[in-house]
CSV table of C-alpha atoms in Angstrom, one decimal:
chain,number,residue,atom,x,y,z
A,1,MET,CA,-11.3,-25.2,17.6
A,2,HIS,CA,-12.7,-26.0,14.1
A,3,ARG,CA,-12.0,-23.2,11.7
A,4,SER,CA,-15.7,-22.4,10.9
A,5,ARG,CA,-16.6,-22.3,14.6
A,6,ARG,CA,-13.7,-20.0,15.3
A,7,ILE,CA,-14.7,-17.6,12.5
A,8,ALA,CA,-18.2,-17.5,13.8
A,9,ALA,CA,-17.0,-16.8,17.3
A,10,VAL,CA,-14.8,-14.0,16.2
A,11,ALA,CA,-17.6,-12.5,14.2
A,12,ALA,CA,-19.8,-12.6,17.2
A,13,LEU,CA,-17.4,-10.4,19.1
A,14,VAL,CA,-17.5,-7.6,16.6
A,15,LEU,CA,-19.7,-5.4,18.7
A,16,ALA,CA,-18.2,-6.5,22.0
A,17,LEU,CA,-21.5,-7.7,23.4
A,18,PRO,CA,-23.4,-11.0,22.9
A,19,LEU,CA,-25.2,-10.7,19.6
A,20,PRO,CA,-28.7,-12.2,19.3
A,21,MET,CA,-29.3,-14.3,16.2
A,22,ALA,CA,-32.7,-13.9,14.5
A,23,GLY,CA,-33.7,-17.5,14.2
A,24,ALA,CA,-36.3,-16.9,11.5
A,25,ALA,CA,-33.6,-15.4,9.3
A,26,MET,CA,-31.3,-18.4,9.5
A,27,ALA,CA,-31.4,-21.5,7.4
A,28,SER,CA,-29.2,-24.3,6.2
A,29,PRO,CA,-27.5,-24.0,2.8
A,30,SER,CA,-30.1,-26.3,1.2
A,31,ALA,CA,-33.1,-24.4,2.6
A,32,ALA,CA,-35.2,-21.8,0.9
A,33,ALA,CA,-33.6,-18.3,0.9
A,34,PRO,CA,-34.0,-16.5,4.2
A,35,ALA,CA,-35.5,-13.1,4.1
A,36,ALA,CA,-35.7,-10.1,6.4
A,37,VAL,CA,-39.2,-9.1,7.5
A,38,ALA,CA,-40.1,-5.7,6.3
A,39,VAL,CA,-40.7,-2.9,8.8
A,40,ALA,CA,-42.1,0.6,8.5
A,41,PRO,CA,-39.6,3.5,9.0
A,42,THR,CA,-39.6,4.9,12.5
A,43,PRO,CA,-38.3,8.3,13.8
A,44,ALA,CA,-34.6,8.6,14.1
A,45,ALA,CA,-33.1,7.9,17.5
A,46,PHE,CA,-29.4,8.6,16.6
A,47,HIS,CA,-27.6,10.8,14.1
A,48,LEU,CA,-24.9,8.6,12.8
A,49,GLU,CA,-21.9,9.7,10.7
A,50,LEU,CA,-18.8,8.2,9.3
A,51,PRO,CA,-15.5,10.2,9.2
A,52,ARG,CA,-15.2,12.6,6.2
A,53,PRO,CA,-13.1,11.3,3.4
A,54,THR,CA,-9.6,12.8,3.2
A,55,GLY,CA,-8.9,13.1,-0.5
A,56,PRO,CA,-9.6,16.0,-3.0
A,57,TYR,CA,-12.6,14.4,-4.7
A,58,PRO,CA,-16.1,13.8,-3.5
A,59,ALA,CA,-17.2,10.2,-3.6
A,60,GLY,CA,-20.0,9.3,-6.0
A,61,GLU,CA,-21.9,6.1,-5.4
A,62,GLU,CA,-24.1,3.8,-7.5
A,63,VAL,CA,-25.5,0.3,-6.7
A,64,LEU,CA,-25.2,-2.4,-9.3
A,65,HIS,CA,-27.3,-5.6,-9.3
A,66,LEU,CA,-25.5,-8.4,-11.1
A,67,THR,CA,-26.6,-12.0,-11.9
A,68,ASP,CA,-24.2,-14.7,-12.9
A,69,GLN,CA,-26.3,-16.9,-15.2
A,70,ASP,CA,-23.5,-19.4,-15.4
A,71,ARG,CA,-23.3,-20.2,-11.7
A,72,THR,CA,-26.0,-21.5,-9.3
A,73,ASP,CA,-26.0,-19.9,-5.9
A,74,PRO,CA,-23.6,-22.0,-3.8
A,75,TRP,CA,-25.5,-21.6,-0.5
A,76,VAL,CA,-29.1,-21.6,-1.6
A,77,PRO,CA,-29.4,-23.5,-4.9
A,78,SER,CA,-33.1,-23.0,-4.9
A,79,ALA,CA,-32.6,-19.3,-5.5
A,80,GLY,CA,-31.2,-20.0,-8.9
A,81,PRO,CA,-28.3,-18.1,-10.5
A,82,ARG,CA,-25.9,-16.2,-8.1
A,83,GLN,CA,-27.1,-12.6,-7.5
A,84,LEU,CA,-24.9,-9.9,-6.1
A,85,ALA,CA,-25.4,-6.3,-5.0
A,86,VAL,CA,-22.3,-4.2,-5.6
A,87,SER,CA,-21.8,-0.6,-4.5
A,88,MET,CA,-19.6,1.4,-6.9
A,89,PHE,CA,-17.7,4.4,-5.6
A,90,TYR,CA,-15.9,6.8,-7.9
A,91,PRO,CA,-14.2,10.2,-7.9
A,92,ALA,CA,-16.9,12.8,-8.5
A,93,ARG,CA,-17.4,16.5,-9.2
A,94,HIS,CA,-18.0,18.9,-6.4
A,95,GLY,CA,-21.5,20.0,-5.9
A,96,THR,CA,-23.2,17.2,-7.7
A,97,GLY,CA,-25.5,14.4,-6.5
A,98,VAL,CA,-27.5,13.9,-3.3
A,99,PRO,CA,-26.4,12.2,-0.1
A,100,ALA,CA,-26.4,8.4,-0.6
A,101,PRO,CA,-28.1,6.1,2.0
A,102,TYR,CA,-25.8,3.9,4.1
A,103,MET,CA,-28.0,0.9,3.6
A,104,THR,CA,-31.5,0.1,2.3
A,105,LEU,CA,-34.2,-0.2,5.0
A,106,GLY,CA,-34.2,-4.0,4.6
A,107,GLU,CA,-30.4,-4.2,5.1
A,108,ALA,CA,-30.5,-1.9,8.1
A,109,GLN,CA,-33.3,-4.0,9.7
A,110,GLY,CA,-31.3,-7.2,9.2
A,111,PHE,CA,-28.1,-5.7,10.5
A,112,LEU,CA,-29.8,-4.5,13.7
A,113,ALA,CA,-31.6,-7.7,14.2
A,114,THR,CA,-28.6,-10.0,13.9
A,115,ARG,CA,-25.5,-7.9,14.6
A,116,VAL,CA,-26.5,-5.4,17.3
A,117,PRO,CA,-27.5,-6.2,20.9
A,118,ALA,CA,-31.1,-5.5,21.8
A,119,GLY,CA,-32.0,-2.5,23.9
A,120,THR,CA,-29.7,0.1,22.2
A,121,GLY,CA,-32.7,2.1,20.9
A,122,ALA,CA,-31.2,2.2,17.4
A,123,GLN,CA,-33.7,2.1,14.6
A,124,PRO,CA,-33.3,0.9,11.0
A,125,GLN,CA,-33.8,4.4,9.7
A,126,ASP,CA,-30.9,5.6,11.8
A,127,LEU,CA,-28.6,3.4,9.7
A,128,VAL,CA,-30.2,4.3,6.4
A,129,ASP,CA,-29.7,8.0,7.2
A,130,SER,CA,-26.1,7.6,8.4
A,131,ARG,CA,-24.0,10.3,6.8
A,132,THR,CA,-21.4,8.6,4.6
A,133,TYR,CA,-20.1,11.6,2.5
A,134,ALA,CA,-21.0,9.6,-0.7
A,135,TYR,CA,-23.4,11.1,-3.3
A,136,THR,CA,-25.9,9.3,-5.5
A,137,GLY,CA,-26.2,10.7,-9.0
A,138,ALA,CA,-22.9,12.6,-8.7
A,139,LYS,CA,-21.1,13.4,-12.0
A,140,ALA,CA,-17.8,11.6,-12.5
A,141,VAL,CA,-14.6,13.5,-13.0
A,142,GLY,CA,-12.6,12.8,-16.2
A,143,GLY,CA,-9.8,10.3,-16.4
A,144,LYS,CA,-9.0,6.7,-15.6
A,145,PHE,CA,-8.5,5.3,-12.1
A,146,PRO,CA,-7.3,2.1,-10.6
A,147,LEU,CA,-10.0,-0.3,-9.4
A,148,VAL,CA,-10.1,-1.7,-5.9
A,149,VAL,CA,-12.5,-4.5,-5.0
A,150,LEU,CA,-13.6,-4.7,-1.3
A,151,SER,CA,-15.0,-7.8,0.4
A,152,PRO,CA,-16.5,-7.5,3.9
A,153,GLY,CA,-16.3,-9.9,6.9
A,154,PHE,CA,-18.5,-12.9,7.4
A,155,GLU,CA,-21.9,-11.9,8.8
A,156,ASN,CA,-21.3,-8.2,8.1
A,157,PRO,CA,-23.0,-6.6,5.1
A,158,ARG,CA,-20.9,-4.7,2.4
A,159,ALA,CA,-21.9,-1.3,3.8
A,160,THR,CA,-19.6,-1.8,6.8
A,161,LEU,CA,-16.6,-1.0,4.6
A,162,THR,CA,-18.1,2.2,3.3
A,163,GLY,CA,-15.7,4.4,5.3
A,164,LEU,CA,-12.7,2.9,3.5
A,165,ALA,CA,-14.5,2.9,0.1
A,166,THR,CA,-15.4,6.6,0.2
A,167,ASP,CA,-11.8,7.5,1.2
A,168,LEU,CA,-10.3,5.5,-1.6
A,169,ALA,CA,-12.6,7.1,-4.1
A,170,SER,CA,-11.7,10.6,-2.8
A,171,HIS,CA,-8.1,9.8,-3.6
A,172,GLY,CA,-8.7,8.7,-7.1
A,173,TYR,CA,-9.8,5.1,-7.1
A,174,VAL,CA,-12.9,3.3,-8.5
A,175,VAL,CA,-14.1,1.0,-5.7
A,176,ALA,CA,-16.4,-2.1,-6.1
A,177,LEU,CA,-17.8,-3.0,-2.7
A,178,VAL,CA,-19.2,-6.5,-3.1
A,179,GLY,CA,-22.1,-7.9,-1.0
A,180,HIS,CA,-21.8,-11.7,-0.9
A,181,THR,CA,-25.4,-12.8,-0.8
A,182,TYR,CA,-26.5,-15.2,2.0
A,183,GLU,CA,-23.2,-14.7,3.9
A,184,ASP,CA,-24.3,-11.7,6.0
A,185,SER,CA,-27.2,-10.0,7.7
A,186,GLY,CA,-28.7,-9.0,4.4
A,187,GLU,CA,-28.1,-7.6,0.9
A,188,THR,CA,-31.0,-6.1,-1.0
A,189,LEU,CA,-31.2,-7.7,-4.5
A,190,ALA,CA,-32.6,-6.4,-7.8
A,191,ASP,CA,-36.2,-7.5,-7.0
A,192,GLY,CA,-36.2,-5.5,-3.7
A,193,SER,CA,-35.9,-8.6,-1.5
A,194,THR,CA,-33.3,-8.7,1.3
A,195,PRO,CA,-32.4,-12.3,2.0
A,196,GLY,CA,-30.6,-12.9,5.3
A,197,CYS,CA,-27.8,-15.2,6.2
A,198,ALA,CA,-28.0,-18.9,5.1
A,199,LEU,CA,-24.7,-19.8,6.8
A,200,CYS,CA,-24.6,-17.9,10.0
A,201,ALA,CA,-26.2,-20.6,12.2
A,202,SER,CA,-23.5,-23.2,11.2
A,203,GLY,CA,-20.5,-20.9,10.6
A,204,ALA,CA,-18.5,-20.2,7.5
A,205,PRO,CA,-17.7,-23.3,5.5
A,206,ASP,CA,-14.2,-24.1,4.3
A,207,THR,CA,-15.2,-23.5,0.7
A,208,LEU,CA,-16.2,-19.8,1.4
A,209,PRO,CA,-12.9,-18.2,0.3
A,210,GLY,CA,-13.1,-20.1,-3.0
A,211,SER,CA,-16.7,-19.0,-3.5
A,212,ARG,CA,-15.8,-15.4,-2.8
A,213,ALA,CA,-13.0,-15.6,-5.3
A,214,LYS,CA,-15.6,-16.6,-7.9
A,215,ASP,CA,-17.8,-13.7,-6.9
A,216,VAL,CA,-14.9,-11.3,-7.4
A,217,SER,CA,-13.8,-12.7,-10.8
A,218,PHE,CA,-17.4,-12.4,-12.0
A,219,VAL,CA,-17.6,-8.8,-10.8
A,220,LEU,CA,-14.4,-8.0,-12.6
A,221,ASP,CA,-15.7,-9.6,-15.8
A,222,GLN,CA,-18.8,-7.4,-15.6
A,223,LEU,CA,-16.9,-4.2,-15.0
A,224,THR,CA,-14.0,-4.7,-17.5
A,225,GLY,CA,-15.5,-6.8,-20.3
A,226,HIS,CA,-16.3,-5.6,-23.8
A,227,HIS,CA,-19.9,-4.8,-22.7
A,228,PRO,CA,-19.6,-3.7,-19.1
A,229,ALA,CA,-22.6,-3.7,-16.8
A,230,TRP,CA,-21.8,-0.2,-15.4
A,231,HIS,CA,-22.3,2.9,-17.4
A,232,LEU,CA,-19.2,4.5,-15.8
A,233,ALA,CA,-16.9,1.6,-16.5
A,234,HIS,CA,-14.8,3.9,-18.8
A,235,LEU,CA,-13.4,5.3,-15.5
A,236,ILE,CA,-11.6,2.0,-14.7
A,237,ASP,CA,-7.9,1.5,-15.6
A,238,ARG,CA,-8.2,-2.2,-16.4
A,239,ASP,CA,-4.4,-2.7,-16.0
A,240,HIS,CA,-4.3,-1.6,-12.4
A,241,ILE,CA,-6.7,-3.7,-10.1
A,242,GLY,CA,-6.4,-4.4,-6.4
A,243,MET,CA,-8.5,-6.0,-3.7
A,244,ALA,CA,-8.9,-5.6,0.0
A,245,GLY,CA,-11.1,-7.3,2.6
A,246,HIS,CA,-11.9,-7.6,6.2
A,247,SER,CA,-11.8,-10.8,8.2
A,248,ILE,CA,-12.9,-13.7,5.9
A,249,GLY,CA,-13.0,-11.1,3.1
A,250,GLY,CA,-9.3,-10.3,3.7
A,251,ALA,CA,-8.4,-14.0,3.8
A,252,SER,CA,-10.4,-14.5,0.6
A,253,THR,CA,-8.4,-11.8,-1.1
A,254,LEU,CA,-5.5,-14.2,-1.4
A,255,ASN,CA,-7.7,-16.8,-3.0
A,256,ALA,CA,-9.0,-14.3,-5.4
A,257,MET,CA,-5.5,-13.2,-6.4
A,258,ALA,CA,-4.5,-16.8,-6.8
A,259,GLU,CA,-7.3,-17.5,-9.2
A,260,ASP,CA,-7.4,-14.2,-11.1
A,261,GLN,CA,-4.2,-12.7,-12.5
A,262,ARG,CA,-5.9,-9.4,-13.0
A,263,ILE,CA,-5.6,-8.6,-9.3
A,264,LEU,CA,-2.1,-7.1,-8.9
A,265,ALA,CA,-2.2,-6.3,-5.1
A,266,GLY,CA,-4.2,-7.4,-2.1
A,267,VAL,CA,-4.9,-6.5,1.5
A,268,ASN,CA,-6.0,-8.7,4.4
A,269,MET,CA,-7.5,-6.7,7.3
A,270,ASP,CA,-7.5,-8.9,10.3
A,271,GLY,CA,-8.6,-12.1,8.6
A,272,GLN,CA,-7.4,-15.6,9.4
A,273,PHE,CA,-6.1,-17.6,6.4
A,274,SER,CA,-7.5,-21.0,5.8
A,275,PRO,CA,-5.4,-23.9,4.4
A,276,PRO,CA,-4.5,-24.7,1.8
A,277,ILE,CA,-2.9,-21.3,1.3
A,278,PRO,CA,-2.2,-20.7,-2.4
A,279,THR,CA,0.9,-18.6,-2.1
A,280,ASP,CA,2.6,-20.4,-4.9
A,281,LYS,CA,0.1,-18.7,-7.3
A,282,LEU,CA,0.9,-15.1,-6.3
A,283,GLU,CA,3.9,-14.9,-8.7
A,284,GLY,CA,5.6,-12.0,-6.9
A,285,ARG,CA,2.5,-9.8,-6.6
A,286,SER,CA,2.1,-7.5,-3.6
A,287,PHE,CA,0.1,-8.2,-0.4
A,288,LEU,CA,-0.4,-6.1,2.8
A,289,LEU,CA,-1.2,-7.7,6.1
A,290,LEU,CA,-2.9,-5.3,8.5
A,291,GLY,CA,-4.3,-6.5,11.8
A,292,LYS,CA,-4.6,-6.2,15.5
A,293,GLU,CA,-1.4,-6.8,17.5
A,294,SER,CA,-3.0,-9.3,19.9
A,295,ASP,CA,-3.5,-11.9,17.2
A,296,HIS,CA,-1.6,-10.8,14.2
A,297,SER,CA,1.9,-9.9,15.3
A,298,ALA,CA,4.8,-12.2,14.6
A,299,GLY,CA,4.4,-15.1,17.0
A,300,GLY,CA,0.8,-14.0,17.8
A,301,GLY,CA,-2.3,-16.1,18.2
A,302,ASP,CA,-3.0,-16.5,14.5
A,303,THR,CA,-0.1,-18.5,13.1
A,304,SER,CA,-1.6,-18.5,9.6
A,305,TRP,CA,-0.2,-15.0,9.1
A,306,GLY,CA,3.4,-16.1,9.7
A,307,GLN,CA,3.0,-19.2,7.5
A,308,THR,CA,1.5,-17.1,4.7
A,309,TRP,CA,4.0,-14.3,4.9
A,310,SER,CA,6.9,-16.7,4.6
A,311,GLY,CA,5.3,-18.6,1.8
A,312,TRP,CA,5.8,-16.3,-1.1
A,313,ASP,CA,8.2,-13.8,-2.6
A,314,GLY,CA,7.0,-10.3,-3.3
A,315,TYR,CA,6.3,-7.0,-1.6
A,316,LYS,CA,4.6,-8.0,1.6
A,317,PRO,CA,4.4,-5.4,4.4
A,318,TRP,CA,3.1,-6.9,7.6
A,319,LEU,CA,1.6,-4.4,10.1
A,320,ALA,CA,0.2,-5.0,13.6
A,321,VAL,CA,-1.8,-2.2,15.2
A,322,THR,CA,-1.7,-2.0,19.0
A,323,GLY,CA,-4.9,-1.3,21.0
A,324,THR,CA,-7.3,-2.4,18.2
A,325,ASN,CA,-9.9,-5.1,17.9
A,326,HIS,CA,-11.4,-7.0,15.1
A,327,ALA,CA,-13.9,-4.3,14.2
A,328,SER,CA,-11.3,-1.4,14.3
A,329,PHE,CA,-10.7,-1.8,10.5
A,330,THR,CA,-14.4,-1.2,9.6
A,331,ASP,CA,-17.3,1.2,10.2
A,332,VAL,CA,-18.8,-1.1,12.8
A,333,GLU,CA,-16.9,0.2,15.8
A,334,ILE,CA,-17.6,3.9,14.8
A,335,LEU,CA,-21.3,3.2,14.6
A,336,ALA,CA,-21.3,1.1,17.8
A,337,ASN,CA,-19.7,4.0,19.6
A,338,GLU,CA,-22.2,6.5,18.3
A,339,ILE,CA,-25.1,4.4,19.7
A,340,GLY,CA,-23.4,4.0,23.0
A,341,LEU,CA,-21.9,0.5,22.9
A,342,PRO,CA,-18.7,0.1,24.9
A,343,LEU,CA,-15.4,-0.8,23.3
A,344,PRO,CA,-14.3,-4.4,23.6
A,345,PRO,CA,-11.9,-5.0,26.6
A,346,GLY,CA,-8.4,-4.1,25.8
A,347,THR,CA,-9.2,-1.6,23.1
A,348,THR,CA,-7.2,1.6,23.6
A,349,THR,CA,-7.3,2.9,20.0
A,350,SER,CA,-10.4,5.0,19.4
A,351,PRO,CA,-12.8,4.1,16.6
A,352,ASP,CA,-12.0,7.2,14.6
A,353,ARG,CA,-8.2,6.5,15.0
A,354,GLY,CA,-8.7,3.0,13.8
A,355,MET,CA,-10.5,4.2,10.7
A,356,GLN,CA,-7.8,6.8,10.2
A,357,LEU,CA,-5.0,4.3,10.3
A,358,THR,CA,-6.8,1.8,8.1
A,359,ARG,CA,-7.4,4.5,5.5
A,360,GLU,CA,-3.8,5.8,5.6
A,361,TYR,CA,-2.1,2.4,5.3
A,362,VAL,CA,-4.4,0.8,2.8
A,363,GLY,CA,-4.4,3.9,0.7
A,364,ALA,CA,-0.6,4.2,0.8
A,365,PHE,CA,-0.3,0.5,-0.1
A,366,PHE,CA,-2.5,0.9,-3.2
A,367,ASP,CA,-0.8,4.2,-4.1
A,368,GLN,CA,2.5,2.4,-4.2
A,369,THR,CA,1.5,-0.8,-5.8
A,370,LEU,CA,-1.2,0.4,-8.3
A,371,LYS,CA,-0.2,4.0,-9.0
A,372,GLY,CA,3.6,3.5,-8.6
A,373,ILE,CA,4.0,6.4,-6.1
A,374,HIS,CA,6.5,5.6,-3.5
A,375,GLN,CA,5.1,5.9,0.1
A,376,LEU,CA,7.5,6.8,2.9
A,377,LEU,CA,4.7,5.6,5.3
A,378,LEU,CA,5.4,2.0,4.3
A,379,ASP,CA,9.2,2.2,4.7
A,380,GLY,CA,9.1,1.6,8.4
A,381,PRO,CA,7.8,2.8,11.8
A,382,SER,CA,6.4,6.3,11.9
A,383,ALA,CA,6.6,8.7,14.9
A,384,ALA,CA,3.2,9.9,13.9
A,385,ASN,CA,1.7,6.4,14.1
A,386,PRO,CA,3.3,4.7,17.1
A,387,GLU,CA,0.4,2.2,17.2
A,388,VAL,CA,1.6,0.6,13.9
A,389,LEU,CA,4.3,-2.0,14.4
A,390,PHE,CA,6.2,-3.4,11.4
A,391,GLN,CA,6.5,-7.2,11.6
A,392,HIS,CA,8.8,-9.9,10.1
A,393,LEU,CA,10.0,-13.4,10.8
């Protein structure tokens, strides 16, 4: 199967049921920017909640709107310069700030329209009001912290990695969660518009990982330059930067590392790599492979992991998790379970357990590679986590 069609097919299985596409929100890359249709708030049908972060700090959250004046949007050139929404999470002081929304109303409407089966009864306001344990306006603690950039899967908005972002912030990281405009169900931009997906109807192009690498390098420039775009940029330890992503976001992490030497460590959560795989540019840096056993064990269905793993020297733990599915490494399965959607066939690991394992192993990897704190969890199989299988060729 052609790679772009395969990625689109995998993305469509995220919620385990056929996902209707909102035709009015789809367009070819050369078309005018698609936009979600505004709707009025409706009474909540569900009370949704992500797992509480496990670290000692509360998570503060702010949203940045960045515009790359030197780059025309690659998918909708008529939109002008590339615009990105970036959620910044950081270690905060206890008792400050107010609960942060999970998404804007426009983002929630787009997500429900394109990523959730009809008939669940879920309303956009349910997603907006989801409890994330992140706080807007929270005062930052003192000190400097490693920076981790997060990149979501194709068709999924950046908010679907909030559970991981808040946990990393609670353990002493600054996190930049990037929304890749026109590549998902909707990201609200600086002018309040929420353009939908310009690529979803045709599938992710082969150039998408390279484009995401450019997005990430631009965000790093804006956060670590001489005149940073974020007023809390003093929290960032510029010498210790990592990146993690889910699905195509995970695969794109390798491209971002290859093009940007500032990224010292990367994580791919269940994403298929696309050739050519630039392992020759990693120069001994560290990379974690974390995915479902059915596809991403040694000799499994996705051979790109074995090819990538064997292609470079460096610290490269490879973990396959039994009983999980593509969405187990995101918020999506937790939210789907809370609105009554069944788990995909073959899934035996609960949504909360999937989130727990994701947080533990991604956090341990960055603690070891960015903070220099040895993690026994990464030395080999753990009796406490029998689902996690260490792989090698």
